Structures are given as C-alpha cells and as structure tokens.
Amino acid sequence: MSNTFTYQGSAAHIVFGAGRSLEVGDWVQKLGCSRTLVLSTPHQRADAEALAARLGPQAVGVFAGAVMHTPVEVTEEAMAVVRQSGANCVVSLGGGSTTGLGKAIAYRTDLPQVVIPTTYAGSEVTPILGQTEKGLKTTVRHASILPEVVIYDPELTLGLPVGMSVTSALNAMAHAVEALYAQDRNPISSLMATEGLRAFKASLPHIVETPRDLQARADALYGAWLSGTVLGTVGMALHHKICHTLGGTFDTPHADTHAIVLPHTAAFNAVAARAALAPAAEIFGGSVGGGLWDFAKSLAAPLALRDLGLSETDLDRAAAIATENPYWNPRPIDRPAIRALLQDAWEGNRPTD
Ligand code: NAD
C-alpha cells in the first residue's frame, strides 16, 4: 500500500441486523419525512404493499414499476406519482433495479431515500446512477444520489433464489476484486474489499446448501455492504468496462455477466497487480483467477458467456467496444488480449493465473 492516499468516509447511515427492516418508520421520521412512496419491481409488489401498510399514515403509496437499467420513461412515470402524491421521501425495497429508480428520483428531486436491499448488488451504498434512454446507458455520480439510510435485514434475503444469490454475490465480489487494485485505493477500501471477499467465500457454500440459513445470509449481506461501499469510493477498471459493454450492447443479464467474466479479468490483471491482489489470491487458494473460477463452479454459477445467448461472432465487436476509451487498468489493455480473454469467457475455460 502506498503511503500517500486520500480517504473520505460515506455519509450514509447503515442499519444492519435481522428484523431491523421493522424500524423503517423510525428512520423515515428521523429523516424528517412523513409522506413515503414505496418503490419495488412488479415481482416484489406484494412485499412493497405490506411495507406500505406497516408504514400506515407515513406512506402515500406504492410504485411497483422498477425494471433493470433504470429506463428514463419508467422514472418519468414514477416522478408523476411523486408529484401527484406529494411524497417527501422514497423507500426502495428490492435489488439494484429498485434502488436505481429511487436514486433516479432523488437525483431529480433531492428527496431522501431509505433503501432496504434484498440482493447483493451493492448499489445502495454508491452515489452512482446508471440510467438508460433510447437504448443508451449513461452513468452519473452526484451526492444527491447516495441513499441517506440503508437497512440491511438478512431475513428479507432468505427467499432470494439460490442461483440469483450466487450471481448477485459474484457481482458484488467483482467490485471488491477491482477495488483491491484500484489506482485510488486506500487502506480502508482494501480492508473492506478483503473482508467482503472473505464474507462471501465463507457464506455462499452454506447458502447453496441451506438457502434459509440466517447466519450465512447475514454474512453475505455484510459482504454486499462492504463490496458496494468500495464500488462507491474507488475507481473500477477493465472488469466493469467489459461487463458494461456486454450488458449495454448485447443485453446480457447483469449479475450473470459479472459472475462469468470475473475470474478472467482477475487473472488478466493478476499479472500486473500481484501484490495488490494477494489477499484475494490467499482467500481463493493461491491463484486469484483460477481460484475464483473454481469457487464459482463449486456454487454451480454460470461459467460461459455462450450460455447467455452471446454468439461467437459478437466477440470481435465486444472487444472493440471494450477497448475504446478504456478505464484506467493496472495492466495495459490491447484489443487482441481482450479478444482472447472474451473467447475464454465465452467458452467457459478455467483461467490459469
Ligand atoms: P434486480 O434488482 O433487477 O432484481 C432481479 C429480480 O429479482 C427482480 O425481479 C427483483 O424483484 C427480484 N428480487 C430481488 N430480491 C429478491 C428476493 N430477496 N427474493 C426474490 N426475488 C427478489 O437485480 P440486481 O442484480 O440486484 O440489480 C441489477 C441492477 O442494479 C442493474 O440495473 C445494475 O446496473 C444496477 N446496479 C447499480 C449499481 C450502482 O452503483 N449504480 C451497482 C450494482 C448494480
């Protein structure tokens, strides 16, 4: 670790523990709010309605239209409900898609947000909003986007299907792995990233075996908080650039794409960032890329991009887009090397490094 760094702690309140989502009304009140709009996806509407019922007079309604990648049209629909209901805060109950909608509303209105995450995506602790308009995804970073309160209640993740639990966790682990070699890393971000990886390594095998194991669910959610926090505080590199390319241009599913690509980008960067990645290599058995691939395989995670509907003929274009305006990366990026990486990820080969 360099002796020169800049560190800024997050302003968010983190409320963690089984059953603590019952405190949502207290947190709405502490924020000085009284008219809450509860947000969810259509799939989690019943849970959002139950939450609104629990809030009683503190709730002004439910908007259950959140979808992946925060399309601006959906945000505008939700904004009409915000205006019509006179909401003065939002509570987002769900994964990254619902959190994204809450952030999009906060970015436009500065309304305070309480987020109750039910996946491991990590968006709830970042000041970053990705939104799509006419098929184009853009990203903004602004203080108003960072949610004020996050309530991590592992009881709400007990029913997260095992497959989604695994891919969502690997998505979070990708934030932690890239944080370890980030150019602007600091001692706290590296501690958090390492602890996040350790928490997932310990908890995921238990979740696969016993999905309703509350302790394992709490450990994974703790890993999600840590990994999301480093995503919000240090810069991401090649891995996130490739996943944005695949998701943005070829519409591959977000968490599965991260899960498949991670061992390959980790192995690619291990060559140039061996010391920074040493804590991850130690956790995953000596080799970071191969170790992550073995871990993903043991959890029955998807391993090949070809299984996501990506065709081999798309790989040239994906390599071209992913190497245009590249993010800073510890290892220089050249197109043939990224094309070879994508071929391995497409075929589902085990990386060696
Ligand atoms: P998601 O929010 O789209 O959830 C997937 C599906 O699972 C939805 O139908 C949802 O309702 C359902 N679901 C969520 N929790 C559940 C539970 N406990 N039980 C049963 N079903 C449940 O998926 P995600 O992977 O959490 O989020 C992906 C989105 O988040 C993407 O749009 C991505 O770009 C964004 N994201 C943003 C950031 C950021 O910092 N801006 C970080 C990570 C992810």
PDB file of N, CA and C and ligand atoms in Angstrom, residues 41 43-44 68-69 95-98 103 118-119 121-123 126 128-130 137 156-157 159-161 164 175 231 254-255, ligand 1:
ATOM      1  N   THR A  41     -40.044  -3.622  -7.742  1.00  0.00           N
ATOM      2  CA  THR A  41     -40.312  -4.171  -9.081  1.00  0.00           C
ATOM      3  C   THR A  41     -41.726  -4.756  -9.046  1.00  0.00           C
ATOM      4  N   HIS A  43     -42.429  -7.753  -9.504  1.00  0.00           N
ATOM      5  CA  HIS A  43     -42.292  -9.038  -8.815  1.00  0.00           C
ATOM      6  C   HIS A  43     -42.398  -8.902  -7.289  1.00  0.00           C
ATOM      7  N   GLN A  44     -41.960  -7.785  -6.743  1.00  0.00           N
ATOM      8  CA  GLN A  44     -41.961  -7.609  -5.281  1.00  0.00           C
ATOM      9  C   GLN A  44     -43.079  -6.671  -4.801  1.00  0.00           C
ATOM     10  N   MET A  68     -34.895  -3.311 -14.700  1.00  0.00           N
ATOM     11  CA  MET A  68     -33.432  -3.292 -14.856  1.00  0.00           C
ATOM     12  C   MET A  68     -32.969  -2.089 -15.690  1.00  0.00           C
ATOM     13  N   HIS A  69     -31.820  -1.513 -15.314  1.00  0.00           N
ATOM     14  CA  HIS A  69     -31.115  -0.453 -16.051  1.00  0.00           C
ATOM     15  C   HIS A  69     -31.821   0.909 -16.036  1.00  0.00           C
ATOM     16  N   GLY A  95     -33.759  -5.107  -5.192  1.00  0.00           N
ATOM     17  CA  GLY A  95     -32.373  -5.188  -5.652  1.00  0.00           C
ATOM     18  C   GLY A  95     -31.937  -3.910  -6.343  1.00  0.00           C
ATOM     19  N   GLY A  96     -30.884  -4.036  -7.159  1.00  0.00           N
ATOM     20  CA  GLY A  96     -30.296  -2.861  -7.801  1.00  0.00           C
ATOM     21  C   GLY A  96     -31.264  -2.118  -8.714  1.00  0.00           C
ATOM     22  N   SER A  97     -32.233  -2.814  -9.283  1.00  0.00           N
ATOM     23  CA  SER A  97     -33.177  -2.137 -10.182  1.00  0.00           C
ATOM     24  C   SER A  97     -34.067  -1.158  -9.407  1.00  0.00           C
ATOM     25  N   THR A  98     -34.558  -1.591  -8.263  1.00  0.00           N
ATOM     26  CA  THR A  98     -35.416  -0.729  -7.446  1.00  0.00           C
ATOM     27  C   THR A  98     -34.594   0.404  -6.838  1.00  0.00           C
ATOM     28  N   LYS A 103     -32.822   6.188  -6.727  1.00  0.00           N
ATOM     29  CA  LYS A 103     -31.725   7.132  -6.961  1.00  0.00           C
ATOM     30  C   LYS A 103     -32.091   8.124  -8.063  1.00  0.00           C
ATOM     31  N   THR A 118     -32.514  -6.312  -1.096  1.00  0.00           N
ATOM     32  CA  THR A 118     -32.859  -7.735  -0.985  1.00  0.00           C
ATOM     33  C   THR A 118     -32.001  -8.600  -1.910  1.00  0.00           C
ATOM     34  N   THR A 119     -30.979  -7.985  -2.545  1.00  0.00           N
ATOM     35  CA  THR A 119     -29.965  -8.748  -3.292  1.00  0.00           C
ATOM     36  C   THR A 119     -28.608  -8.247  -2.788  1.00  0.00           C
ATOM     37  N   ALA A 121     -26.301  -6.688  -4.845  1.00  0.00           N
ATOM     38  CA  ALA A 121     -25.720  -5.866  -5.919  1.00  0.00           C
ATOM     39  C   ALA A 121     -24.845  -4.717  -5.411  1.00  0.00           C
ATOM     40  N   GLY A 122     -25.206  -4.109  -4.281  1.00  0.00           N
ATOM     41  CA  GLY A 122     -24.340  -3.085  -3.687  1.00  0.00           C
ATOM     42  C   GLY A 122     -24.643  -1.652  -4.082  1.00  0.00           C
ATOM     43  N   SER A 123     -25.634  -1.451  -4.954  1.00  0.00           N
ATOM     44  CA  SER A 123     -25.930  -0.101  -5.451  1.00  0.00           C
ATOM     45  C   SER A 123     -26.345   0.869  -4.336  1.00  0.00           C
ATOM     46  N   THR A 126     -23.729   3.473  -3.082  1.00  0.00           N
ATOM     47  CA  THR A 126     -22.915   4.247  -4.031  1.00  0.00           C
ATOM     48  C   THR A 126     -23.656   5.516  -4.463  1.00  0.00           C
ATOM     49  N   ILE A 128     -23.746   6.532  -7.380  1.00  0.00           N
ATOM     50  CA  ILE A 128     -23.704   6.351  -8.839  1.00  0.00           C
ATOM     51  C   ILE A 128     -25.071   5.899  -9.345  1.00  0.00           C
ATOM     52  N   LEU A 129     -25.522   6.532 -10.413  1.00  0.00           N
ATOM     53  CA  LEU A 129     -26.782   6.156 -11.046  1.00  0.00           C
ATOM     54  C   LEU A 129     -26.514   5.838 -12.512  1.00  0.00           C
ATOM     55  N   GLY A 130     -26.901   4.622 -12.918  1.00  0.00           N
ATOM     56  CA  GLY A 130     -26.826   4.280 -14.337  1.00  0.00           C
ATOM     57  C   GLY A 130     -28.257   4.314 -14.858  1.00  0.00           C
ATOM     58  N   LYS A 137     -26.984   3.647 -22.270  1.00  0.00           N
ATOM     59  CA  LYS A 137     -26.827   3.733 -20.820  1.00  0.00           C
ATOM     60  C   LYS A 137     -25.785   4.792 -20.476  1.00  0.00           C
ATOM     61  N   LEU A 156     -34.934 -10.647   4.916  1.00  0.00           N
ATOM     62  CA  LEU A 156     -35.566 -10.362   3.623  1.00  0.00           C
ATOM     63  C   LEU A 156     -34.836 -11.022   2.458  1.00  0.00           C
ATOM     64  N   THR A 157     -33.680 -11.612   2.727  1.00  0.00           N
ATOM     65  CA  THR A 157     -32.937 -12.281   1.643  1.00  0.00           C
ATOM     66  C   THR A 157     -33.077 -13.802   1.718  1.00  0.00           C
ATOM     67  N   GLY A 159     -35.425 -15.701   0.957  1.00  0.00           N
ATOM     68  CA  GLY A 159     -36.115 -16.269  -0.204  1.00  0.00           C
ATOM     69  C   GLY A 159     -35.469 -15.910  -1.535  1.00  0.00           C
ATOM     70  N   LEU A 160     -34.331 -15.219  -1.503  1.00  0.00           N
ATOM     71  CA  LEU A 160     -33.653 -14.904  -2.770  1.00  0.00           C
ATOM     72  C   LEU A 160     -33.202 -16.236  -3.380  1.00  0.00           C
ATOM     73  N   PRO A 161     -33.699 -16.573  -4.585  1.00  0.00           N
ATOM     74  CA  PRO A 161     -33.365 -17.891  -5.157  1.00  0.00           C
ATOM     75  C   PRO A 161     -31.850 -18.133  -5.169  1.00  0.00           C
ATOM     76  N   MET A 164     -29.758 -16.791  -8.123  1.00  0.00           N
ATOM     77  CA  MET A 164     -29.601 -15.331  -8.085  1.00  0.00           C
ATOM     78  C   MET A 164     -28.701 -14.907  -6.936  1.00  0.00           C
ATOM     79  N   HIS A 175     -16.803  -6.037  -7.502  1.00  0.00           N
ATOM     80  CA  HIS A 175     -16.490  -4.679  -7.006  1.00  0.00           C
ATOM     81  C   HIS A 175     -15.267  -4.762  -6.069  1.00  0.00           C
ATOM     82  N   LEU A 231     -17.159  -0.044  -4.173  1.00  0.00           N
ATOM     83  CA  LEU A 231     -17.588   0.370  -5.520  1.00  0.00           C
ATOM     84  C   LEU A 231     -17.889   1.867  -5.540  1.00  0.00           C
ATOM     85  N   HIS A 254     -27.203  -8.764 -16.153  1.00  0.00           N
ATOM     86  CA  HIS A 254     -26.191  -8.041 -15.377  1.00  0.00           C
ATOM     87  C   HIS A 254     -25.355  -8.937 -14.457  1.00  0.00           C
ATOM     88  N   ALA A 255     -26.001  -9.608 -13.517  1.00  0.00           N
ATOM     89  CA  ALA A 255     -25.249 -10.348 -12.497  1.00  0.00           C
ATOM     90  C   ALA A 255     -24.542 -11.565 -13.108  1.00  0.00           C
TER      91      ALA A 255
HETATM   92  P1  NAD B   1     -32.734  -6.720  -9.747  1.00  0.00           P
HETATM   93  O1  NAD B   1     -32.898  -5.626  -8.777  1.00  0.00           O
HETATM   94  O2  NAD B   1     -33.084  -6.448 -11.180  1.00  0.00           O
HETATM   95  O3  NAD B   1     -33.558  -7.982  -9.245  1.00  0.00           O
HETATM   96  C1  NAD B   1     -33.787  -9.080 -10.125  1.00  0.00           C
HETATM   97  C2  NAD B   1     -35.160  -9.686  -9.828  1.00  0.00           C
HETATM   98  O4  NAD B   1     -35.113 -10.337  -8.549  1.00  0.00           O
HETATM   99  C3  NAD B   1     -36.278  -8.649  -9.726  1.00  0.00           C
HETATM  100  O5  NAD B   1     -37.442  -9.165 -10.290  1.00  0.00           O
HETATM  101  C4  NAD B   1     -36.450  -8.486  -8.218  1.00  0.00           C
HETATM  102  O6  NAD B   1     -37.731  -8.070  -7.858  1.00  0.00           O
HETATM  103  C5  NAD B   1     -36.173  -9.896  -7.721  1.00  0.00           C
HETATM  104  N1  NAD B   1     -35.712  -9.960  -6.332  1.00  0.00           N
HETATM  105  C6  NAD B   1     -34.900  -9.094  -5.687  1.00  0.00           C
HETATM  106  N2  NAD B   1     -34.703  -9.503  -4.441  1.00  0.00           N
HETATM  107  C7  NAD B   1     -35.416 -10.638  -4.256  1.00  0.00           C
HETATM  108  C8  NAD B   1     -35.594 -11.516  -3.145  1.00  0.00           C
HETATM  109  N3  NAD B   1     -34.982 -11.342  -1.976  1.00  0.00           N
HETATM  110  N4  NAD B   1     -36.411 -12.593  -3.331  1.00  0.00           N
HETATM  111  C9  NAD B   1     -36.985 -12.826  -4.529  1.00  0.00           C
HETATM  112  N5  NAD B   1     -36.843 -12.025  -5.608  1.00  0.00           N
HETATM  113  C10 NAD B   1     -36.056 -10.942  -5.469  1.00  0.00           C
HETATM  114  O7  NAD B   1     -31.223  -7.307  -9.758  1.00  0.00           O
HETATM  115  P2  NAD B   1     -29.858  -6.765  -9.147  1.00  0.00           P
HETATM  116  O8  NAD B   1     -28.808  -7.669  -9.696  1.00  0.00           O
HETATM  117  O9  NAD B   1     -29.946  -6.583  -7.681  1.00  0.00           O
HETATM  118  O10 NAD B   1     -29.692  -5.317  -9.768  1.00  0.00           O
HETATM  119  C11 NAD B   1     -29.225  -5.112 -11.076  1.00  0.00           C
HETATM  120  C12 NAD B   1     -29.315  -3.642 -11.428  1.00  0.00           C
HETATM  121  O11 NAD B   1     -28.586  -2.877 -10.469  1.00  0.00           O
HETATM  122  C13 NAD B   1     -28.690  -3.317 -12.777  1.00  0.00           C
HETATM  123  O12 NAD B   1     -29.512  -2.379 -13.454  1.00  0.00           O
HETATM  124  C14 NAD B   1     -27.351  -2.690 -12.413  1.00  0.00           C
HETATM  125  O13 NAD B   1     -26.869  -1.811 -13.397  1.00  0.00           O
HETATM  126  C15 NAD B   1     -27.690  -1.997 -11.122  1.00  0.00           C
HETATM  127  N6  NAD B   1     -26.524  -1.774 -10.229  1.00  0.00           N
HETATM  128  C16 NAD B   1     -26.166  -0.473  -9.996  1.00  0.00           C
HETATM  129  C17 NAD B   1     -25.094  -0.196  -9.165  1.00  0.00           C
HETATM  130  C18 NAD B   1     -24.714   1.239  -8.882  1.00  0.00           C
HETATM  131  O14 NAD B   1     -23.879   1.516  -8.028  1.00  0.00           O
HETATM  132  N7  NAD B   1     -25.308   2.192  -9.575  1.00  0.00           N
HETATM  133  C19 NAD B   1     -24.384  -1.250  -8.535  1.00  0.00           C
HETATM  134  C20 NAD B   1     -24.777  -2.554  -8.785  1.00  0.00           C
HETATM  135  C21 NAD B   1     -25.867  -2.816  -9.638  1.00  0.00           C
END
